[in-house]
Amino acid sequence: MGILHRLYARRAAEVWETETRLLARLGMVRAPVAVQWIVTSACDLHCPHCYSAAGRRAQGELTTVEARTLLVDELVRLGRPTFVCAGGELLLRKDLPGIVRHAVASGLEWAMHTHGLHVPRLRDFFAEYPPSLAAISLDGTEELHDRFRGRAGSFRAALEAVRVLKEAGCREVVLGTTITRANADRVPELLPVVLESGADSWGLHLFAPEARGNERRELFPTPDQLRRVAAFARRKRSVFHVELCNEWGSAGADDWLYRDQPFLCGAGRISCVVTSTGEVVPCTTTDPGESEGNVRQKPLSAIWAEGFRRFRERGHGVASDGLECWLQSRNGNACREHAFGRCRAAGACR
């Protein structure tokens, strides 16, 4: 979710909502800026908010050959968007280094999202093929993070991963904090940790009730917590590069106070997600009803060109509203008015 928005934000001026819809009316489609692959559903943590219900490897995950031919080679045909690898925990997949080597040899830039535990054992690989962007989860100070992630040592491993990746030459390392009702009031405690970590930036995500998170809807922050965290981010941008990620939706004319570029939901417009089993979805959802096709049955380039019409045309409800995060609004969690205030949120990009 957040890593796709950060990559999109670098080229936000090129993807205004009106231009995307005009191209759709003409039967034309802009190449994606980023495509995220859920490398595997396997994970050795058990986070209550996980958007992919990660744990065991899913039955029928893409093979090494399929990942190279049906995904990487198709991204070349799509104009070489950034290849984002996530999970589950991507580094549990033993063939990932070989797939990344093929991607880099094909001219793709790659990025990743990890919990950090396995980064040190792959330091030689990262030194040879450093990602352009690496996002590492950090959900609180040590006690809170380790309890939330269900494994002692997770906090220290995340900070060690920052150091290893910076030494390997990763251009931007982002610490990503998912805001929940459990940690929202303790976010200020993390600022000194982030400042000392060596990370280049700090992304404040927002809990979305997808997959396992759907079973823990009580984790969604209260309206007061949303307002306080947004205000905190706004103040601290003068101290460090902190941004509210895409799950928060648009702050309207005040977007520049919370993020580097104006917000426009990228789902199906400038990015998409390929699940571990090859389904192509707008963003990080495990709902099979949201799939536009499977790369085993139809080329990814064709799915991108022919699918996602509901995101590129008016009249399709939450999918057509680029000012709300699609993941949040599809779950009834549109929250930008609580975070930013009704007047500011209403003044966005129209």
Short mmCIF file of N, CA and C in Angstrom, two decimals, residues 31-32 66 68-81 102 106 108 299-302 304-305:
data_model
loop_
_atom_site.label_atom_id
_atom_site.label_comp_id
_atom_site.label_asym_id
_atom_site.label_seq_id
_atom_site.Cartn_x
_atom_site.Cartn_y
_atom_site.Cartn_z
N ALA A 31 1.03 3.45 -18.95
CA ALA A 31 1.79 2.36 -18.34
C ALA A 31 1.82 2.54 -16.83
N PRO A 32 1.81 1.45 -16.06
CA PRO A 32 1.87 1.60 -14.61
C PRO A 32 3.21 2.16 -14.15
N GLU A 66 7.53 -19.17 -13.76
CA GLU A 66 6.36 -18.32 -13.96
C GLU A 66 6.65 -16.88 -13.51
N ARG A 68 9.45 -15.36 -13.57
CA ARG A 68 10.33 -14.73 -14.55
C ARG A 68 9.59 -14.38 -15.84
N THR A 69 8.77 -15.31 -16.32
CA THR A 69 8.16 -15.13 -17.64
C THR A 69 6.81 -14.41 -17.59
N LEU A 70 5.98 -14.78 -16.63
CA LEU A 70 4.63 -14.21 -16.57
C LEU A 70 4.58 -12.88 -15.83
N LEU A 71 5.65 -12.58 -15.08
CA LEU A 71 5.66 -11.34 -14.31
C LEU A 71 6.77 -10.41 -14.77
N VAL A 72 8.02 -10.81 -14.56
CA VAL A 72 9.14 -9.92 -14.89
C VAL A 72 9.16 -9.58 -16.38
N ASP A 73 9.06 -10.57 -17.25
CA ASP A 73 9.11 -10.30 -18.69
C ASP A 73 7.93 -9.45 -19.14
N GLU A 74 6.79 -9.63 -18.49
CA GLU A 74 5.63 -8.80 -18.81
C GLU A 74 5.82 -7.36 -18.35
N LEU A 75 6.52 -7.16 -17.25
CA LEU A 75 6.79 -5.79 -16.80
C LEU A 75 7.68 -5.06 -17.81
N VAL A 76 8.55 -5.77 -18.45
CA VAL A 76 9.36 -5.16 -19.52
C VAL A 76 8.43 -4.68 -20.64
N ARG A 77 7.45 -5.51 -21.00
CA ARG A 77 6.50 -5.12 -22.05
C ARG A 77 5.64 -3.94 -21.62
N LEU A 78 5.46 -3.77 -20.32
CA LEU A 78 4.65 -2.68 -19.79
C LEU A 78 5.45 -1.39 -19.60
N GLY A 79 6.68 -1.36 -20.09
CA GLY A 79 7.47 -0.14 -20.00
C GLY A 79 8.40 -0.06 -18.81
N ARG A 80 8.61 -1.19 -18.14
CA ARG A 80 9.52 -1.28 -17.00
C ARG A 80 9.11 -0.42 -15.80
N PRO A 81 7.92 -0.65 -15.26
CA PRO A 81 7.56 0.00 -14.00
C PRO A 81 8.42 -0.57 -12.87
N HIS A 102 17.23 -11.54 -12.47
CA HIS A 102 16.63 -11.52 -13.81
C HIS A 102 15.94 -10.18 -14.06
N SER A 106 16.99 -7.31 -16.78
CA SER A 106 16.00 -6.90 -17.78
C SER A 106 15.74 -5.40 -17.76
N LEU A 108 14.83 -3.55 -14.96
CA LEU A 108 13.84 -3.11 -13.99
C LEU A 108 14.50 -2.58 -12.73
N PRO A 299 -2.01 -12.56 -20.28
CA PRO A 299 -0.80 -11.78 -20.02
C PRO A 299 -1.08 -10.58 -19.12
N LEU A 300 -0.15 -10.30 -18.22
CA LEU A 300 -0.29 -9.16 -17.33
C LEU A 300 -0.48 -7.86 -18.11
N SER A 301 0.24 -7.72 -19.20
CA SER A 301 0.11 -6.49 -20.00
C SER A 301 -1.31 -6.34 -20.54
N ALA A 302 -1.96 -7.44 -20.91
CA ALA A 302 -3.33 -7.38 -21.41
C ALA A 302 -4.32 -7.11 -20.27
N TRP A 304 -3.69 -5.38 -17.62
CA TRP A 304 -3.56 -3.96 -17.30
C TRP A 304 -4.27 -3.09 -18.35
N ALA A 305 -4.11 -3.44 -19.60
CA ALA A 305 -4.70 -2.62 -20.67
C ALA A 305 -6.21 -2.71 -20.71
#
